[in-house]
Structure formats: structure tokens, C-alpha cells
mmCIF file of C-alpha atoms and ligand atoms in Angstrom:
data_model
loop_
_atom_site.group_PDB
_atom_site.id
_atom_site.type_symbol
_atom_site.label_atom_id
_atom_site.label_comp_id
_atom_site.label_asym_id
_atom_site.label_seq_id
_atom_site.Cartn_x
_atom_site.Cartn_y
_atom_site.Cartn_z
ATOM 1 C CA MET A 104 -76.575 -61.591 85.624
ATOM 2 C CA GLY A 105 -74.937 -61.679 82.234
ATOM 3 C CA LEU A 106 -72.527 -64.476 81.405
ATOM 4 C CA PRO A 107 -69.671 -64.725 80.717
ATOM 5 C CA GLU A 108 -68.722 -62.242 83.375
ATOM 6 C CA ILE A 109 -65.541 -61.021 84.948
ATOM 7 C CA VAL A 110 -65.808 -60.486 88.682
ATOM 8 C CA ILE A 111 -63.571 -57.654 89.798
ATOM 9 C CA ASP A 112 -62.649 -57.516 93.472
ATOM 10 C CA LEU A 113 -61.774 -53.874 94.084
ATOM 11 C CA GLU A 114 -60.608 -54.528 97.657
ATOM 12 C CA LYS A 115 -58.113 -57.121 96.441
ATOM 13 C CA ILE A 116 -56.797 -54.689 93.844
ATOM 14 C CA LYS A 117 -56.423 -51.981 96.464
ATOM 15 C CA SER A 118 -54.632 -54.442 98.711
ATOM 16 C CA ASN A 119 -52.254 -55.440 95.889
ATOM 17 C CA VAL A 120 -51.482 -51.764 95.295
ATOM 18 C CA ARG A 121 -50.682 -51.292 98.983
ATOM 19 C CA THR A 122 -48.465 -54.387 98.974
ATOM 20 C CA VAL A 123 -46.404 -53.148 96.033
ATOM 21 C CA ARG A 124 -46.214 -49.636 97.428
ATOM 22 C CA ALA A 125 -44.927 -51.024 100.710
ATOM 23 C CA LEU A 126 -42.026 -52.517 98.733
ATOM 24 C CA ALA A 127 -41.412 -49.492 96.501
ATOM 25 C CA ASP A 128 -41.909 -46.594 98.929
ATOM 26 C CA PRO A 129 -38.888 -47.337 101.145
ATOM 27 C CA LEU A 130 -36.714 -47.346 98.006
ATOM 28 C CA GLY A 131 -38.060 -43.945 96.991
ATOM 29 C CA ILE A 132 -39.915 -45.376 94.002
ATOM 30 C CA GLU A 133 -43.196 -43.917 92.844
ATOM 31 C CA VAL A 134 -45.688 -46.397 91.356
ATOM 32 C CA VAL A 135 -47.511 -45.217 88.239
ATOM 33 C CA GLY A 136 -50.731 -47.249 88.107
ATOM 34 C CA VAL A 137 -51.105 -48.686 84.613
ATOM 35 C CA THR A 138 -54.699 -49.282 83.488
ATOM 36 C CA LYS A 139 -54.159 -50.453 79.902
ATOM 37 C CA GLY A 140 -54.813 -54.086 80.876
ATOM 38 C CA VAL A 141 -58.300 -53.150 82.059
ATOM 39 C CA LEU A 142 -59.490 -50.776 79.322
ATOM 40 C CA GLY A 143 -58.762 -47.734 81.471
ATOM 41 C CA ASP A 144 -61.496 -48.868 83.860
ATOM 42 C CA VAL A 145 -62.581 -46.012 86.135
ATOM 43 C CA ARG A 146 -63.600 -48.151 89.132
ATOM 44 C CA ILE A 147 -60.275 -49.978 89.047
ATOM 45 C CA ALA A 148 -58.419 -46.684 88.689
ATOM 46 C CA GLU A 149 -60.353 -45.534 91.743
ATOM 47 C CA ALA A 150 -59.017 -48.557 93.648
ATOM 48 C CA PHE A 151 -55.489 -47.609 92.504
ATOM 49 C CA LEU A 152 -55.975 -44.078 93.844
ATOM 50 C CA ALA A 153 -57.442 -45.409 97.098
ATOM 51 C CA GLY A 154 -54.308 -47.542 97.419
ATOM 52 C CA GLY A 155 -52.186 -44.389 97.305
ATOM 53 C CA ILE A 156 -51.303 -44.060 93.642
ATOM 54 C CA THR A 157 -51.193 -40.495 92.300
ATOM 55 C CA THR A 158 -50.319 -40.938 88.605
ATOM 56 C CA LEU A 159 -52.284 -43.166 86.208
ATOM 57 C CA GLY A 160 -50.757 -44.453 82.981
ATOM 58 C CA ASP A 161 -52.382 -45.906 79.896
ATOM 59 C CA SER A 162 -51.267 -46.651 76.360
ATOM 60 C CA ARG A 163 -54.465 -45.309 74.720
ATOM 61 C CA TRP A 164 -55.655 -41.718 74.662
ATOM 62 C CA GLU A 165 -59.246 -43.003 74.656
ATOM 63 C CA ASN A 166 -58.658 -44.496 78.095
ATOM 64 C CA LEU A 167 -56.943 -41.331 79.323
ATOM 65 C CA GLN A 168 -59.955 -39.323 78.189
ATOM 66 C CA ARG A 169 -62.236 -41.536 80.284
ATOM 67 C CA LEU A 170 -59.896 -41.257 83.262
ATOM 68 C CA ARG A 171 -59.597 -37.490 82.873
ATOM 69 C CA GLN A 172 -63.359 -37.079 82.896
ATOM 70 C CA ALA A 173 -63.566 -39.169 86.073
ATOM 71 C CA PHE A 174 -60.544 -37.676 87.845
ATOM 72 C CA PRO A 175 -59.972 -34.070 86.744
ATOM 73 C CA ASP A 176 -56.998 -33.535 89.066
ATOM 74 C CA VAL A 177 -55.051 -36.785 88.779
ATOM 75 C CA SER A 178 -51.824 -36.769 86.806
ATOM 76 C CA LEU A 179 -52.206 -38.837 83.599
ATOM 77 C CA MET A 180 -49.376 -40.407 81.619
ATOM 78 C CA LEU A 181 -49.576 -41.653 78.029
ATOM 79 C CA LEU A 182 -47.454 -44.801 77.810
ATOM 80 C CA ARG A 183 -47.408 -45.517 74.096
ATOM 81 C CA ILE A 184 -45.241 -43.066 72.219
ATOM 82 C CA PRO A 185 -47.686 -40.792 70.385
ATOM 83 C CA GLY A 186 -47.966 -40.598 66.618
ATOM 84 C CA LEU A 187 -48.163 -37.412 64.566
ATOM 85 C CA SER A 188 -51.892 -37.966 64.036
ATOM 86 C CA GLN A 189 -52.568 -37.905 67.800
ATOM 87 C CA ILE A 190 -50.869 -34.711 68.886
ATOM 88 C CA GLU A 191 -54.003 -32.715 69.761
ATOM 89 C CA ARG A 192 -55.488 -35.553 71.788
ATOM 90 C CA VAL A 193 -52.246 -36.143 73.656
ATOM 91 C CA ILE A 194 -52.008 -32.522 74.714
ATOM 92 C CA ARG A 195 -55.677 -32.495 75.617
ATOM 93 C CA TRP A 196 -55.836 -35.690 77.706
ATOM 94 C CA ALA A 197 -52.330 -36.407 79.001
ATOM 95 C CA ASP A 198 -50.157 -34.412 81.399
ATOM 96 C CA ILE A 199 -47.087 -36.507 80.665
ATOM 97 C CA SER A 200 -46.121 -38.597 77.657
ATOM 98 C CA LEU A 201 -43.296 -40.975 76.844
ATOM 99 C CA ASN A 202 -41.465 -39.938 73.663
ATOM 100 C CA SER A 203 -38.542 -40.841 71.462
ATOM 101 C CA ASP A 204 -38.891 -38.777 68.289
ATOM 102 C CA LEU A 205 -37.909 -35.154 67.695
ATOM 103 C CA GLU A 206 -40.546 -34.528 65.037
ATOM 104 C CA VAL A 207 -43.280 -35.683 67.404
ATOM 105 C CA LEU A 208 -41.810 -33.563 70.205
ATOM 106 C CA GLN A 209 -41.828 -30.509 67.937
ATOM 107 C CA ALA A 210 -45.483 -31.097 67.116
ATOM 108 C CA LEU A 211 -46.334 -31.608 70.801
ATOM 109 C CA SER A 212 -44.535 -28.385 71.675
ATOM 110 C CA GLU A 213 -46.433 -26.384 69.059
ATOM 111 C CA GLU A 214 -49.788 -27.786 70.114
ATOM 112 C CA ALA A 215 -49.040 -27.226 73.801
ATOM 113 C CA LEU A 216 -48.189 -23.589 73.087
ATOM 114 C CA ARG A 217 -51.421 -23.226 71.130
ATOM 115 C CA CYS A 218 -53.297 -24.527 74.190
ATOM 116 C CA ASN A 219 -51.319 -22.414 76.651
ATOM 117 C CA LYS A 220 -49.986 -25.520 78.339
ATOM 118 C CA GLN A 221 -46.605 -26.950 79.103
ATOM 119 C CA HIS A 222 -46.567 -30.657 78.337
ATOM 120 C CA LYS A 223 -44.296 -32.900 80.390
ATOM 121 C CA VAL A 224 -42.147 -35.406 78.563
ATOM 122 C CA ILE A 225 -40.151 -38.453 79.590
ATOM 123 C CA LEU A 226 -37.638 -39.360 76.892
ATOM 124 C CA MET A 227 -37.446 -43.081 76.209
ATOM 125 C CA VAL A 228 -34.145 -44.797 75.524
ATOM 126 C CA ASP A 229 -33.875 -48.306 74.076
ATOM 127 C CA LEU A 230 -31.500 -50.404 76.168
ATOM 128 C CA GLY A 231 -31.966 -53.405 73.934
ATOM 129 C CA ASP A 232 -35.524 -54.667 74.183
ATOM 130 C CA LEU A 233 -35.912 -53.229 70.648
ATOM 131 C CA ARG A 234 -39.302 -51.701 71.128
ATOM 132 C CA GLU A 235 -39.602 -47.927 71.662
ATOM 133 C CA GLY A 236 -36.776 -45.588 72.516
ATOM 134 C CA VAL A 237 -33.931 -43.622 70.996
ATOM 135 C CA TRP A 238 -30.645 -45.516 70.688
ATOM 136 C CA PRO A 239 -28.368 -44.559 73.641
ATOM 137 C CA GLN A 240 -25.733 -42.794 71.554
ATOM 138 C CA ASP A 241 -28.381 -40.606 69.946
ATOM 139 C CA LEU A 242 -29.881 -39.551 73.275
ATOM 140 C CA PRO A 243 -27.558 -36.514 73.778
ATOM 141 C CA GLU A 244 -28.484 -35.054 70.386
ATOM 142 C CA LEU A 245 -32.208 -35.631 70.957
ATOM 143 C CA THR A 246 -31.919 -34.033 74.395
ATOM 144 C CA LYS A 247 -30.082 -30.981 72.973
ATOM 145 C CA ARG A 248 -32.749 -30.348 70.404
ATOM 146 C CA ALA A 249 -35.775 -31.188 72.538
ATOM 147 C CA ARG A 250 -34.505 -28.865 75.262
ATOM 148 C CA LEU A 251 -35.084 -25.908 72.948
ATOM 149 C CA LEU A 252 -38.777 -26.644 72.432
ATOM 150 C CA PRO A 253 -40.757 -24.133 74.510
ATOM 151 C CA GLY A 254 -44.038 -26.053 74.803
ATOM 152 C CA ILE A 255 -42.574 -29.126 76.456
ATOM 153 C CA ARG A 256 -40.564 -29.761 79.575
ATOM 154 C CA ILE A 257 -38.294 -32.785 79.755
ATOM 155 C CA ILE A 258 -38.911 -34.127 83.235
ATOM 156 C CA GLY A 259 -37.281 -37.510 82.937
ATOM 157 C CA LEU A 260 -35.676 -40.433 81.211
ATOM 158 C CA GLY A 261 -37.278 -43.846 80.916
ATOM 159 C CA ALA A 262 -36.767 -47.315 79.527
ATOM 160 C CA ASN A 263 -38.947 -50.324 78.934
ATOM 161 C CA PHE A 264 -37.982 -53.966 79.318
ATOM 162 C CA ALA A 265 -39.252 -57.459 78.583
ATOM 163 C CA CYS A 266 -41.925 -56.343 76.127
ATOM 164 C CA TYR A 267 -40.739 -57.141 72.603
ATOM 165 C CA GLY A 268 -37.302 -58.620 73.107
ATOM 166 C CA GLY A 269 -37.942 -60.173 76.489
ATOM 167 C CA LEU A 270 -34.905 -58.191 77.669
ATOM 168 C CA ILE A 271 -34.423 -58.682 81.414
ATOM 169 C CA PRO A 272 -33.791 -55.503 83.417
ATOM 170 C CA THR A 273 -30.623 -56.534 85.205
ATOM 171 C CA VAL A 274 -28.887 -54.271 87.707
ATOM 172 C CA GLU A 275 -26.313 -53.427 85.000
ATOM 173 C CA LYS A 276 -28.967 -52.493 82.440
ATOM 174 C CA VAL A 277 -30.799 -50.274 84.872
ATOM 175 C CA LYS A 278 -27.517 -48.670 85.989
ATOM 176 C CA GLN A 279 -26.940 -47.772 82.367
ATOM 177 C CA LEU A 280 -30.226 -45.881 82.450
ATOM 178 C CA VAL A 281 -29.066 -43.898 85.486
ATOM 179 C CA GLU A 282 -25.741 -43.092 83.790
ATOM 180 C CA LEU A 283 -27.545 -41.889 80.685
ATOM 181 C CA ALA A 284 -29.737 -39.712 82.891
ATOM 182 C CA ASP A 285 -26.624 -38.210 84.518
ATOM 183 C CA ALA A 286 -25.235 -37.332 81.100
ATOM 184 C CA MET A 287 -28.581 -35.875 80.052
ATOM 185 C CA GLU A 288 -28.626 -33.587 83.066
ATOM 186 C CA GLY A 289 -25.300 -32.164 81.947
ATOM 187 C CA ILE A 290 -26.906 -31.186 78.661
ATOM 188 C CA LEU A 291 -30.142 -29.897 80.156
ATOM 189 C CA GLY A 292 -28.528 -27.885 82.947
ATOM 190 C CA TYR A 293 -31.091 -29.070 85.493
ATOM 191 C CA SER A 294 -31.708 -32.329 87.293
ATOM 192 C CA LEU A 295 -34.336 -34.759 86.087
ATOM 193 C CA ALA A 296 -37.315 -35.222 88.373
ATOM 194 C CA VAL A 297 -38.023 -38.733 87.098
ATOM 195 C CA ILE A 298 -35.970 -41.751 86.174
ATOM 196 C CA SER A 299 -38.615 -44.206 85.090
ATOM 197 C CA GLY A 300 -36.936 -47.583 85.350
ATOM 198 C CA GLY A 301 -39.447 -49.876 83.683
ATOM 199 C CA ASN A 302 -42.498 -52.027 84.324
ATOM 200 C CA SER A 303 -43.478 -55.131 86.282
ATOM 201 C CA ALA A 304 -40.398 -56.875 84.891
ATOM 202 C CA ASN A 305 -38.355 -54.625 87.232
ATOM 203 C CA LEU A 306 -40.113 -55.894 90.354
ATOM 204 C CA PRO A 307 -37.544 -58.628 91.083
ATOM 205 C CA LEU A 308 -34.986 -55.813 91.524
ATOM 206 C CA VAL A 309 -37.354 -54.147 93.976
ATOM 207 C CA LEU A 310 -37.943 -57.399 95.856
ATOM 208 C CA ASN A 311 -34.248 -58.058 96.354
ATOM 209 C CA GLN A 312 -33.543 -54.343 96.801
ATOM 210 C CA THR A 313 -30.861 -54.204 94.133
ATOM 211 C CA ILE A 314 -32.583 -51.623 91.956
ATOM 212 C CA PRO A 315 -30.064 -48.812 91.438
ATOM 213 C CA GLN A 316 -30.585 -45.678 93.491
ATOM 214 C CA ARG A 317 -32.004 -42.729 91.576
ATOM 215 C CA ILE A 318 -34.586 -44.969 89.909
ATOM 216 C CA ASN A 319 -37.589 -43.228 91.384
ATOM 217 C CA GLN A 320 -40.480 -44.449 89.259
ATOM 218 C CA LEU A 321 -41.867 -47.714 87.894
ATOM 219 C CA ARG A 322 -44.891 -47.998 85.632
ATOM 220 C CA LEU A 323 -46.825 -51.017 86.908
ATOM 221 C CA GLY A 324 -49.857 -52.793 85.516
ATOM 222 C CA GLU A 325 -49.429 -56.524 85.981
ATOM 223 C CA GLY A 326 -47.701 -56.136 89.349
ATOM 224 C CA ILE A 327 -50.675 -54.434 90.940
ATOM 225 C CA LEU A 328 -53.531 -56.033 88.969
ATOM 226 C CA GLN A 329 -52.307 -59.617 89.083
ATOM 227 C CA GLY A 330 -49.844 -59.326 91.959
ATOM 228 C CA THR A 331 -47.037 -60.873 89.932
ATOM 229 C CA GLU A 332 -43.653 -59.788 88.619
ATOM 230 C CA SER A 333 -43.413 -60.393 84.908
ATOM 231 C CA ILE A 334 -40.048 -62.149 84.556
ATOM 232 C CA GLN A 335 -40.958 -65.489 86.111
ATOM 233 C CA ARG A 336 -44.546 -64.549 86.958
ATOM 234 C CA ARG A 337 -44.025 -65.201 90.637
ATOM 235 C CA LEU A 338 -46.628 -63.882 93.046
ATOM 236 C CA LEU A 339 -45.266 -61.003 95.107
ATOM 237 C CA PRO A 340 -45.278 -61.746 98.849
ATOM 238 C CA GLY A 341 -48.533 -60.488 100.327
ATOM 239 C CA SER A 342 -50.283 -60.114 96.963
ATOM 240 C CA VAL A 343 -53.344 -62.012 95.774
ATOM 241 C CA PRO A 344 -53.588 -63.545 92.278
ATOM 242 C CA ASP A 345 -57.362 -63.596 91.914
ATOM 243 C CA ALA A 346 -58.603 -60.039 92.007
ATOM 244 C CA PHE A 347 -60.217 -61.004 88.682
ATOM 245 C CA VAL A 348 -62.250 -64.176 88.117
ATOM 246 C CA LEU A 349 -63.887 -65.080 84.823
ATOM 247 C CA ARG A 350 -67.118 -67.099 85.001
ATOM 248 C CA ALA A 351 -68.855 -68.972 82.202
ATOM 249 C CA GLU A 352 -71.850 -71.278 81.898
ATOM 250 C CA ILE A 353 -72.061 -74.924 80.834
ATOM 251 C CA ILE A 354 -74.449 -75.062 77.862
ATOM 252 C CA GLU A 355 -73.948 -78.679 76.772
ATOM 253 C CA ARG A 356 -72.838 -81.745 78.649
ATOM 254 C CA TYR A 357 -72.499 -85.080 76.869
ATOM 255 C CA GLU A 358 -70.293 -88.103 76.912
ATOM 256 C CA LYS A 359 -68.330 -88.201 73.647
ATOM 257 C CA PRO A 360 -65.086 -89.693 72.364
ATOM 258 C CA THR A 361 -61.811 -87.753 72.381
ATOM 259 C CA LEU A 362 -61.053 -88.482 68.729
ATOM 260 C CA PRO A 363 -63.109 -86.860 65.953
ATOM 261 C CA LEU A 364 -64.958 -89.427 63.858
ATOM 262 C CA GLY A 365 -63.646 -89.653 60.315
ATOM 263 C CA GLU A 366 -61.066 -87.786 58.296
ATOM 264 C CA THR A 367 -59.848 -84.484 59.857
ATOM 265 C CA GLY A 368 -58.482 -81.317 58.305
ATOM 266 C CA GLN A 369 -58.042 -77.689 59.412
ATOM 267 C CA ASP A 370 -59.959 -76.286 62.370
ATOM 268 C CA ALA A 371 -61.790 -72.938 62.413
ATOM 269 C CA PHE A 372 -58.460 -71.085 62.611
ATOM 270 C CA GLY A 373 -56.590 -72.841 59.830
ATOM 271 C CA LYS A 374 -54.622 -75.040 62.231
ATOM 272 C CA LEU A 375 -54.330 -78.797 62.066
ATOM 273 C CA PRO A 376 -55.568 -79.965 65.461
ATOM 274 C CA LYS A 377 -53.991 -82.978 67.164
ATOM 275 C CA PHE A 378 -55.827 -85.417 69.389
ATOM 276 C CA THR A 379 -54.905 -88.222 71.734
ATOM 277 C CA ASP A 380 -57.318 -91.046 72.235
ATOM 278 C CA GLU A 381 -58.502 -91.120 75.839
ATOM 279 C CA GLY A 382 -61.718 -92.919 75.108
ATOM 280 C CA TRP A 383 -65.086 -91.505 75.986
ATOM 281 C CA ARG A 384 -65.130 -88.533 78.384
ATOM 282 C CA LYS A 385 -67.805 -86.331 79.920
ATOM 283 C CA ARG A 386 -67.430 -83.197 77.834
ATOM 284 C CA GLY A 387 -68.875 -79.812 78.676
ATOM 285 C CA ILE A 388 -69.291 -76.870 76.359
ATOM 286 C CA LEU A 389 -68.996 -73.452 77.979
ATOM 287 C CA ALA A 390 -70.529 -70.335 76.472
ATOM 288 C CA LEU A 391 -67.083 -68.784 76.214
ATOM 289 C CA GLY A 392 -64.707 -68.487 73.276
ATOM 290 C CA ARG A 393 -61.854 -66.654 71.685
ATOM 291 C CA GLN A 394 -64.095 -63.629 71.170
ATOM 292 C CA ASP A 395 -64.220 -63.315 74.935
ATOM 293 C CA VAL A 396 -60.710 -64.208 76.019
ATOM 294 C CA PRO A 397 -57.562 -65.759 74.514
ATOM 295 C CA LEU A 398 -57.531 -69.455 75.312
ATOM 296 C CA GLU A 399 -53.915 -69.281 76.532
ATOM 297 C CA GLY A 400 -54.911 -66.737 79.186
ATOM 298 C CA LEU A 401 -57.336 -69.060 80.994
ATOM 299 C CA MET A 402 -56.500 -71.012 84.143
ATOM 300 C CA LEU A 403 -59.196 -73.302 85.527
ATOM 301 C CA ARG A 404 -59.804 -72.770 89.233
ATOM 302 C CA ASP A 405 -61.208 -76.284 89.634
ATOM 303 C CA GLN A 406 -58.175 -78.535 89.210
ATOM 304 C CA ARG A 407 -60.384 -81.521 88.332
ATOM 305 C CA LEU A 408 -61.295 -79.930 85.008
ATOM 306 C CA ARG A 409 -59.208 -79.671 81.866
ATOM 307 C CA ILE A 410 -59.538 -77.593 78.718
ATOM 308 C CA PHE A 411 -59.790 -79.570 75.461
ATOM 309 C CA GLY A 412 -59.897 -76.536 73.209
ATOM 310 C CA ALA A 413 -61.928 -73.591 72.011
ATOM 311 C CA SER A 414 -63.379 -71.957 68.943
ATOM 312 C CA SER A 415 -64.692 -68.389 68.713
ATOM 313 C CA ASP A 416 -67.737 -69.029 70.879
ATOM 314 C CA HIS A 417 -67.337 -72.485 72.440
ATOM 315 C CA LEU A 418 -64.890 -73.730 75.034
ATOM 316 C CA ILE A 419 -64.746 -77.484 75.485
ATOM 317 C CA VAL A 420 -63.744 -78.880 78.870
ATOM 318 C CA ASP A 421 -63.316 -82.324 80.337
ATOM 319 C CA LEU A 422 -65.883 -82.756 83.127
ATOM 320 C CA THR A 423 -65.226 -86.450 83.764
ATOM 321 C CA GLU A 424 -63.735 -85.879 87.228
ATOM 322 C CA ALA A 425 -66.405 -83.379 88.258
ATOM 323 C CA GLY A 426 -69.598 -85.338 87.851
ATOM 324 C CA GLU A 427 -71.743 -82.939 89.846
ATOM 325 C CA LEU A 428 -71.368 -80.095 87.341
ATOM 326 C CA ALA A 429 -74.731 -80.023 85.572
ATOM 327 C CA LEU A 430 -76.031 -78.073 82.625
ATOM 328 C CA GLY A 431 -76.210 -74.429 83.716
ATOM 329 C CA SER A 432 -73.366 -74.761 86.237
ATOM 330 C CA ILE A 433 -70.709 -72.061 86.290
ATOM 331 C CA VAL A 434 -67.038 -72.755 85.661
ATOM 332 C CA GLU A 435 -64.499 -70.252 87.004
ATOM 333 C CA PHE A 436 -61.097 -69.200 85.691
ATOM 334 C CA ASN A 437 -58.173 -67.180 86.917
ATOM 335 C CA LEU A 438 -56.607 -65.078 84.191
ATOM 336 C CA SER A 439 -53.120 -64.347 83.004
ATOM 337 C CA TYR A 440 -52.368 -60.673 82.275
ATOM 338 C CA GLY A 441 -53.078 -61.325 78.590
ATOM 339 C CA GLY A 442 -56.271 -63.120 79.514
ATOM 340 C CA LEU A 443 -57.302 -60.193 81.689
ATOM 341 C CA LEU A 444 -56.695 -57.745 78.849
ATOM 342 C CA GLY A 445 -58.738 -59.908 76.479
ATOM 343 C CA ALA A 446 -61.673 -60.287 78.866
ATOM 344 C CA MET A 447 -61.725 -56.596 79.810
ATOM 345 C CA THR A 448 -61.685 -55.443 76.196
ATOM 346 C CA SER A 449 -64.294 -57.927 74.916
ATOM 347 C CA PRO A 450 -67.745 -56.373 74.616
ATOM 348 C CA TYR A 451 -69.256 -59.796 75.357
ATOM 349 C CA VAL A 452 -67.843 -60.115 78.859
ATOM 350 C CA GLU A 453 -69.937 -58.454 81.540
ATOM 351 C CA LYS A 454 -68.014 -56.613 84.243
ATOM 352 C CA ARG A 455 -69.195 -57.095 87.793
ATOM 353 C CA TYR A 456 -67.548 -55.258 90.679
ATOM 354 C CA VAL A 457 -67.511 -56.561 94.236
HETATM 355 C C1 PLP B 200 -47.552 -51.653 79.426
HETATM 356 C C2 PLP B 200 -46.508 -50.722 79.801
HETATM 357 C C3 PLP B 200 -46.108 -50.627 81.127
HETATM 358 C C4 PLP B 200 -46.695 -51.503 82.217
HETATM 359 O O1 PLP B 200 -46.295 -52.824 82.030
HETATM 360 P P1 PLP B 200 -46.681 -53.975 83.080
HETATM 361 O O2 PLP B 200 -45.935 -55.152 82.613
HETATM 362 O O3 PLP B 200 -48.149 -54.124 83.003
HETATM 363 O O4 PLP B 200 -46.253 -53.525 84.408
HETATM 364 C C5 PLP B 200 -45.113 -49.730 81.441
HETATM 365 N N1 PLP B 200 -44.548 -48.954 80.496
HETATM 366 C C6 PLP B 200 -44.919 -49.007 79.211
HETATM 367 C C7 PLP B 200 -44.249 -48.122 78.227
HETATM 368 C C8 PLP B 200 -45.907 -49.893 78.818
HETATM 369 O O5 PLP B 200 -46.263 -49.947 77.534
#
């Protein structure tokens, strides 16, 4: 057993996938299973597929490569708009990519022709979150030009919400996406197979069944990995929040004061730490630090404990209320989506599947 470790419950993940699909299916919405939060993990992707997902999405071509080698016949979508330096790898490893730039589309088309492929493209429009996407009034021109590129096929229109700008996908916003898709179809002369309405931030619209008709795809990571929508981070009914549990070991346990002794200055990260005097407490050091997981992403499962703080390799917790926890005991955490991403991408965290 290597510690720290992240325990991955594949049955819980599969069950979360089924729960979300049970909400999305009746509305005619396909769930793309997003693996970027788990380093494109093949076993987790397998759980997605077992739960009925047929397209996997990831933001990194490296992860798509791993998934392609594991699942030769599954449809793979590249989520991050590709750069000019990545064209060959995109055509090689992805069946579908999200795109917003004509120059990139031209390069993709040329490379696809060279490889005797037709690459599928979902054009991304920016409805105000201010991350990727062409501005709505420039979408017709982009569509006109991209339509002429023989190596690609425009299969859909997509948008992304609540990533940079925290823009909430309201019914009105998502309707705008459908209207833009209608206008695009006029230019293309065929109907779009996919209107990709967003990510886990769109799940509230699925829950209350107000998501506009014609939205027939959502790209979901958090919603199926953590079982939460990403606007208020509420657990979806029937989902479980602890498919992933992080475990770390107590390596020191002493009673110490809560105030540093003497003059204080910057901590290891250039911040000026603040302390409140709570007297002497039983303090535990866990072999866990910012190299393993972002501190903000950790949620103690034992409510009697409290996090004092962390440096790169040490996490300090208050053990006063949990006297039985001895040196060598294990402390367990639930993870936020950001915490999950950190733990899954850290080479120091062992992955254990149950
Ligand atoms: C990350 C990402 C998603 C999935 O987001 P979740 O919040 O994990 O559901 C969907 N689309 C794009 C473009 C992304 O980058």
C-alpha cells in the first residue's frame, strides 16, 4: 500500500453515470463522458462505457491517445480547441474536436486529407463566458468558410459556460445557442447532428427540465465523477459524492500551541499567514501536501478534525477532538473537482481501484 492514495470506486462512478443518463436520456441528450479530471484514466473510462456512455471527451491529446489505445472503437472528442502545433496529433487521436478558428480548421482539413480521414468538428461560439468560441456575429462567416474545407465535416455547434466568466447557462442563453444553430443550418444546407449545450453547469436545466429542445448533447465530467452540478455544487438526486476518497498517514502527533513562537514573516509560498490563539492543541502532521492535492480541494470526512494548513509536503490538522488517532493512523478526505484533478495528476498519489 502506497500512501497517500486515492481510492477509486468504479461501481459508484458507473452508478453516477447511470443516474445522470436517466435524467438526460428522456430529454434526448447524449452524455459525453469527460475524463480530463482524472488524467484520462482508462479504468474510469471503462466505468463510463459500462454506464452506457459512447463518446469520451478530454482536453489533452495525450489522454486521448491513451484512451484510443485502450478503446479502438470508441468515439473520442478533443475538448480544448487545438493549436496549430497539435494538428497531426488531433487528427491521429481524436474523431471530433471543438474549434473556433478558421486557420486551425484549414490545417485540420489538410492533415485529415493527407491521412485519408474526414475529421468531425463542432464549432464553438462564445455566449459570454469569455473563454473559447467565435463571437456570435462572426459565426455565419466562419461557417461559410469552414463549410468549404474538404477534410472536415461540421457536425455541430457548441458552447461552454461557467468556466472563465462563471457565466450561468440560463434558458435564454441556451436558447440563443439553438437559434444560432438554426441560422448555421441555413448556411450549411444540412441539419446539424449535434447541439452541444455545455458542461455540468447545465445540469440544473436538465434537473428542472427547462433545457431547450434540440440541445442533444452535454459534455460532463464533474456531474458524473462527483455527482454534482457545477453552479451551486448540489448533489444530483441518486448520485454519490464519494466515488473518490483520498487517504493520508499521520506521521507526527504532538501537542503544540496554535501561535508560532516569536516574530513571523512570509510562509513557504510568500504569503503572510494569520493565526488565532486557541491555546495548545493536539496537532497531527499528515504525509500530504500541495504537491499531492490543492489544499482548497480537501474535505475531511471525519468532522471532528480540522485543517490548520499545509506546505508542499505537510498537512497540519487539529486532532484534539479525535484522541484515538495515533501515529500511523489514516485520515480520509472527500475531494472537490479541483481536488480530484490535483490528486489524479500528482505522481505522488497512488491510485487504487475498488
Ligand atoms: C472541462 C470541459 C467540459 C466538462 O466540464 P465539467 O464541468 O467537468 O462537466 C466540457 N466542455 C469543455 C469544453 C471543457 O473544457
